[in-house]
Amino acid sequence: QVQLVESGGGVVQPGRSLRLSCAASGFAFNIFGMHWVRQAPGKGLEWVSKISYNVTQKSYADSVKGRFTISRDNAKNTVYLHMNSLRTEDTAVYYCAKDGGGPADFWGQGTLVTVSS
Amino acid sequence: EIVLTQSPGTLSLSPGERATLSCRASQSVSSSYFAWYQQKPGQPPRLLMYDASSRATGVPDRFSGSGSGTDFTLTISRLEPDDFAVYFCQQFGSSPLTFGGGTKVEIK
């Protein structure tokens, strides 16, 4: 079955960097796009970024553009989110999700990122 | 950016009742690029509906979706205890992808 396991979250000071990872299994990772979606505590969902199956297309929310970078390693079945210049408003649970040809059809359990001094 | 506005914010209903959730888009969205998700406390979202009206795998037929253009609806015909959760709509036809703010369906 499809499994997505995020890691790399934690507490980080404003202005610092963090890299999230999402290990995928149970499906042909190299033919599906992948998303990162975040959810601030007690809030709704915010789409963060998407990467195509072959890395040729990447897109970002305006709130993270220029600070976050999405990447993937198809040999390792892993997608990454490199987060630089972190702000307190980036505090959230970060989910990776498989792109099911449009909607996100499978989601990981998420990893919590807390940006605080 | 396409803004999705969900209403009501909270829906208080009893098991067995019908729930009607609304999602209005600030610009027209193709129904092929519209989805609904369900989220329970402490869990990730779960895809419920795609193409506005197609149920995802394993979703019971008491859930139905409809709509086009700027107005979309998720209907739960008879609420089961497991259905009390937060529901989000999403459009993925235009970047940035956007979600609605959510509707919480709570037990009355």
Tab-separated table of C-alpha atoms in Angstrom:
chain	number	residue	atom	x	y	z
A	1	GLN	CA	0.000	0.000	0.000
A	2	VAL	CA	1.030	3.603	-0.488
A	3	GLN	CA	3.119	4.973	2.357
A	4	LEU	CA	4.563	8.448	2.732
A	5	VAL	CA	6.757	9.137	5.739
A	6	GLU	CA	7.933	12.667	6.444
A	7	SER	CA	10.924	13.518	8.602
A	8	GLY	CA	13.189	16.436	9.401
A	9	GLY	CA	10.853	18.640	11.377
A	10	GLY	CA	11.773	20.273	14.645
A	11	VAL	CA	12.315	23.563	16.420
A	12	VAL	CA	14.407	26.128	14.575
A	13	GLN	CA	15.200	29.791	15.113
A	14	PRO	CA	13.927	32.453	12.719
A	15	GLY	CA	16.249	32.963	9.783
A	16	ARG	CA	17.662	29.455	9.953
A	17	SER	CA	17.224	26.563	7.519
A	18	LEU	CA	15.710	23.116	7.633
A	19	ARG	CA	15.329	20.253	5.165
A	20	LEU	CA	12.286	18.017	5.202
A	21	SER	CA	12.273	14.577	3.606
A	22	CYS	CA	9.425	12.351	2.510
A	23	ALA	CA	10.143	8.678	1.856
A	24	ALA	CA	7.644	7.020	-0.452
A	25	SER	CA	6.802	3.372	-0.954
A	26	GLY	CA	4.059	1.189	-2.353
A	27	PHE	CA	3.756	2.880	-5.742
A	28	ALA	CA	5.826	3.793	-8.791
A	29	PHE	CA	7.301	6.956	-7.334
A	30	ASN	CA	9.084	7.973	-10.529
A	31	ILE	CA	5.887	8.518	-12.510
A	32	PHE	CA	3.971	10.733	-10.090
A	33	GLY	CA	4.250	14.351	-9.110
A	34	MET	CA	4.541	15.172	-5.433
A	35	HIS	CA	3.259	18.004	-3.264
A	36	TRP	CA	4.079	19.653	0.022
A	37	VAL	CA	1.103	21.083	1.910
A	38	ARG	CA	1.249	22.696	5.338
A	39	GLN	CA	-1.201	23.364	8.137
A	40	ALA	CA	-0.533	25.911	10.854
A	41	PRO	CA	-1.800	24.915	14.316
A	42	GLY	CA	-5.585	25.051	14.371
A	43	LYS	CA	-5.740	26.439	10.836
A	44	GLY	CA	-6.608	25.269	7.350
A	45	LEU	CA	-4.526	23.740	4.599
A	46	GLU	CA	-2.017	25.736	2.561
A	47	TRP	CA	-0.447	24.285	-0.549
A	48	VAL	CA	3.311	24.938	-0.529
A	49	SER	CA	4.950	23.370	-3.556
A	50	LYS	CA	4.720	20.749	-6.272
A	51	ILE	CA	7.326	18.909	-8.310
A	52	SER	CA	6.644	16.929	-11.456
A	53	TYR	CA	7.611	13.285	-11.782
A	54	ASN	CA	10.657	14.120	-13.910
A	55	VAL	CA	11.725	17.269	-12.017
A	56	THR	CA	11.143	19.503	-15.047
A	57	GLN	CA	8.344	21.458	-13.403
A	58	LYS	CA	8.355	23.002	-9.952
A	59	SER	CA	5.847	25.459	-8.544
A	60	TYR	CA	5.558	27.341	-5.259
A	61	ALA	CA	3.136	29.351	-3.206
A	62	ASP	CA	3.974	33.049	-3.173
A	63	SER	CA	4.481	32.868	0.596
A	64	VAL	CA	7.525	30.593	0.179
A	65	LYS	CA	8.827	31.504	-3.269
A	66	GLY	CA	12.519	32.348	-3.159
A	67	ARG	CA	12.948	30.770	0.289
A	68	PHE	CA	11.862	27.132	-0.202
A	69	THR	CA	13.090	24.670	-2.804
A	70	ILE	CA	11.486	21.361	-3.683
A	71	SER	CA	13.540	18.505	-5.075
A	72	ARG	CA	13.335	14.753	-5.479
A	73	ASP	CA	15.558	11.728	-5.867
A	74	ASN	CA	13.747	9.066	-7.857
A	75	ALA	CA	16.475	6.545	-7.101
A	76	LYS	CA	15.726	6.927	-3.401
A	77	ASN	CA	11.938	7.378	-3.741
A	78	THR	CA	12.243	10.560	-1.733
A	79	VAL	CA	11.034	14.129	-2.102
A	80	TYR	CA	12.583	17.000	-0.202
A	81	LEU	CA	11.664	20.494	0.888
A	82	HIS	CA	14.603	22.769	1.556
A	83	MET	CA	13.467	25.680	3.700
A	84	ASN	CA	15.648	28.755	4.101
A	85	SER	CA	15.135	32.073	5.911
A	86	LEU	CA	12.441	30.542	8.078
A	87	ARG	CA	9.871	32.817	9.670
A	88	THR	CA	7.582	32.340	12.635
A	89	GLU	CA	4.646	32.166	10.214
A	90	ASP	CA	6.179	29.037	8.658
A	91	THR	CA	5.315	27.133	11.832
A	92	ALA	CA	3.069	24.274	10.732
A	93	VAL	CA	2.670	20.577	10.174
A	94	TYR	CA	4.151	19.842	6.765
A	95	TYR	CA	2.549	17.047	4.777
A	96	CYS	CA	3.868	15.448	1.633
A	97	ALA	CA	1.242	14.115	-0.713
A	98	LYS	CA	1.191	12.079	-3.899
A	99	ASP	CA	-0.289	13.749	-6.941
A	100	GLY	CA	-3.011	11.512	-8.306
A	101	GLY	CA	-3.207	13.229	-11.664
A	102	GLY	CA	-4.490	16.399	-10.074
A	103	PRO	CA	-5.759	15.950	-6.554
A	104	ALA	CA	-3.511	14.768	-3.750
A	105	ASP	CA	-4.687	11.205	-3.374
A	106	PHE	CA	-2.394	9.981	-0.579
A	107	TRP	CA	-0.912	11.936	2.301
A	108	GLY	CA	1.763	11.299	4.878
A	109	GLN	CA	1.207	11.802	8.599
A	110	GLY	CA	3.142	15.061	8.547
A	111	THR	CA	6.123	16.527	10.368
A	112	LEU	CA	5.909	19.537	12.679
A	113	VAL	CA	8.129	22.540	12.055
A	114	THR	CA	8.241	25.149	14.806
A	115	VAL	CA	10.035	28.415	14.096
A	116	SER	CA	10.717	30.187	17.354
A	117	SER	CA	13.475	32.068	19.100
B	1	GLU	CA	-4.961	33.428	-7.225
B	2	ILE	CA	-8.323	31.665	-7.033
B	3	VAL	CA	-9.864	32.151	-3.601
B	4	LEU	CA	-12.185	29.423	-2.357
B	5	THR	CA	-14.758	30.415	0.259
B	6	GLN	CA	-16.475	27.633	2.170
B	7	SER	CA	-19.738	27.968	4.018
B	8	PRO	CA	-20.888	27.545	6.615
B	9	GLY	CA	-17.829	27.596	8.829
B	10	THR	CA	-19.466	25.129	11.193
B	11	LEU	CA	-22.423	22.840	10.627
B	12	SER	CA	-24.089	21.385	13.716
B	13	LEU	CA	-26.157	18.346	12.846
B	14	SER	CA	-27.325	15.044	14.307
B	15	PRO	CA	-26.476	11.581	12.989
B	16	GLY	CA	-28.883	10.620	10.238
B	17	GLU	CA	-29.349	14.197	9.044
B	18	ARG	CA	-28.319	15.554	5.656
B	19	ALA	CA	-25.281	17.823	5.392
B	20	THR	CA	-24.814	20.324	2.593
B	21	LEU	CA	-21.435	22.060	2.330
B	22	SER	CA	-20.719	24.875	-0.077
B	23	CYS	CA	-17.540	26.076	-1.760
B	24	ARG	CA	-17.530	29.207	-3.893
B	25	ALA	CA	-14.620	30.167	-6.131
B	26	SER	CA	-13.548	33.708	-6.954
B	27	GLN	CA	-13.073	32.656	-10.594
B	28	SER	CA	-14.447	29.832	-12.674
B	29	VAL	CA	-12.884	26.444	-12.006
B	30	SER	CA	-13.210	23.450	-14.272
B	31	SER	CA	-14.912	20.633	-12.429
B	32	SER	CA	-12.074	18.410	-13.638
B	33	TYR	CA	-9.758	20.349	-11.344
B	34	PHE	CA	-11.844	20.390	-8.180
B	35	ALA	CA	-11.650	18.131	-5.132
B	36	TRP	CA	-12.940	17.670	-1.601
B	37	TYR	CA	-10.979	16.349	1.379
B	38	GLN	CA	-11.988	15.137	4.822
B	39	GLN	CA	-9.781	15.653	7.873
B	40	LYS	CA	-10.243	14.244	11.349
B	41	PRO	CA	-8.351	15.519	14.411
B	42	GLY	CA	-4.727	14.423	14.474
B	43	GLN	CA	-4.926	12.864	11.024
B	44	PRO	CA	-3.832	13.992	7.568
B	45	PRO	CA	-6.470	14.951	5.037
B	46	ARG	CA	-8.084	12.188	3.024
B	47	LEU	CA	-9.176	12.620	-0.577
B	48	LEU	CA	-12.953	12.327	-0.713
B	49	MET	CA	-14.074	13.538	-4.130
B	50	TYR	CA	-12.274	14.438	-7.352
B	51	ASP	CA	-13.523	15.857	-10.644
B	52	ALA	CA	-16.073	17.552	-8.363
B	53	SER	CA	-18.391	14.541	-8.359
B	54	SER	CA	-16.313	11.336	-8.431
B	55	ARG	CA	-15.808	9.468	-5.180
B	56	ALA	CA	-12.292	8.430	-4.297
B	57	THR	CA	-11.560	4.786	-3.569
B	58	GLY	CA	-13.382	3.520	-0.518
B	59	VAL	CA	-15.623	6.555	-0.049
B	60	PRO	CA	-19.218	5.544	0.790
B	61	ASP	CA	-21.983	6.497	-1.602
B	62	ARG	CA	-23.698	8.678	0.993
B	63	PHE	CA	-21.119	11.278	-0.127
B	64	SER	CA	-21.853	13.130	-3.342
B	65	GLY	CA	-20.408	16.169	-5.044
B	66	SER	CA	-21.804	18.548	-7.586
B	67	GLY	CA	-21.255	21.921	-9.144
B	68	SER	CA	-19.420	23.760	-11.840
B	69	GLY	CA	-17.958	27.145	-12.581
B	70	THR	CA	-17.809	28.985	-9.279
B	71	ASP	CA	-20.216	27.014	-7.102
B	72	PHE	CA	-19.585	23.526	-5.774
B	73	THR	CA	-21.402	21.429	-3.195
B	74	LEU	CA	-20.557	18.405	-1.089
B	75	THR	CA	-23.570	16.520	0.252
B	76	ILE	CA	-23.611	13.813	2.882
B	77	SER	CA	-27.014	12.196	2.588
B	78	ARG	CA	-27.256	10.699	6.066
B	79	LEU	CA	-24.546	11.530	8.572
B	80	GLU	CA	-22.799	8.652	10.252
B	81	PRO	CA	-20.756	9.137	13.463
B	82	ASP	CA	-17.563	8.702	11.407
B	83	ASP	CA	-18.459	11.673	9.184
B	84	PHE	CA	-18.048	14.339	11.837
B	85	ALA	CA	-14.870	16.047	10.688
B	86	VAL	CA	-13.562	19.066	8.807
B	87	TYR	CA	-14.030	19.234	5.038
B	88	PHE	CA	-11.867	21.231	2.656
B	89	CYS	CA	-12.403	22.032	-1.004
B	90	GLN	CA	-9.480	22.501	-3.396
B	91	GLN	CA	-8.867	23.695	-6.924
B	92	PHE	CA	-5.797	22.516	-8.814
B	93	GLY	CA	-6.444	23.926	-12.246
B	94	SER	CA	-4.620	27.155	-11.653
B	95	SER	CA	-1.393	27.870	-9.825
B	96	PRO	CA	-1.141	28.456	-6.968
B	97	LEU	CA	-3.273	25.516	-5.953
B	98	THR	CA	-5.669	26.714	-3.299
B	99	PHE	CA	-7.839	25.270	-0.544
B	100	GLY	CA	-10.954	26.622	1.047
B	101	GLY	CA	-10.902	27.527	4.715
B	102	GLY	CA	-12.837	24.415	5.706
B	103	THR	CA	-16.255	23.506	7.089
B	104	LYS	CA	-16.429	21.717	10.406
B	105	VAL	CA	-19.297	19.257	10.679
B	106	GLU	CA	-19.961	18.739	14.375
B	107	ILE	CA	-22.416	16.706	16.373
B	108	LYS	CA	-25.394	18.727	17.528
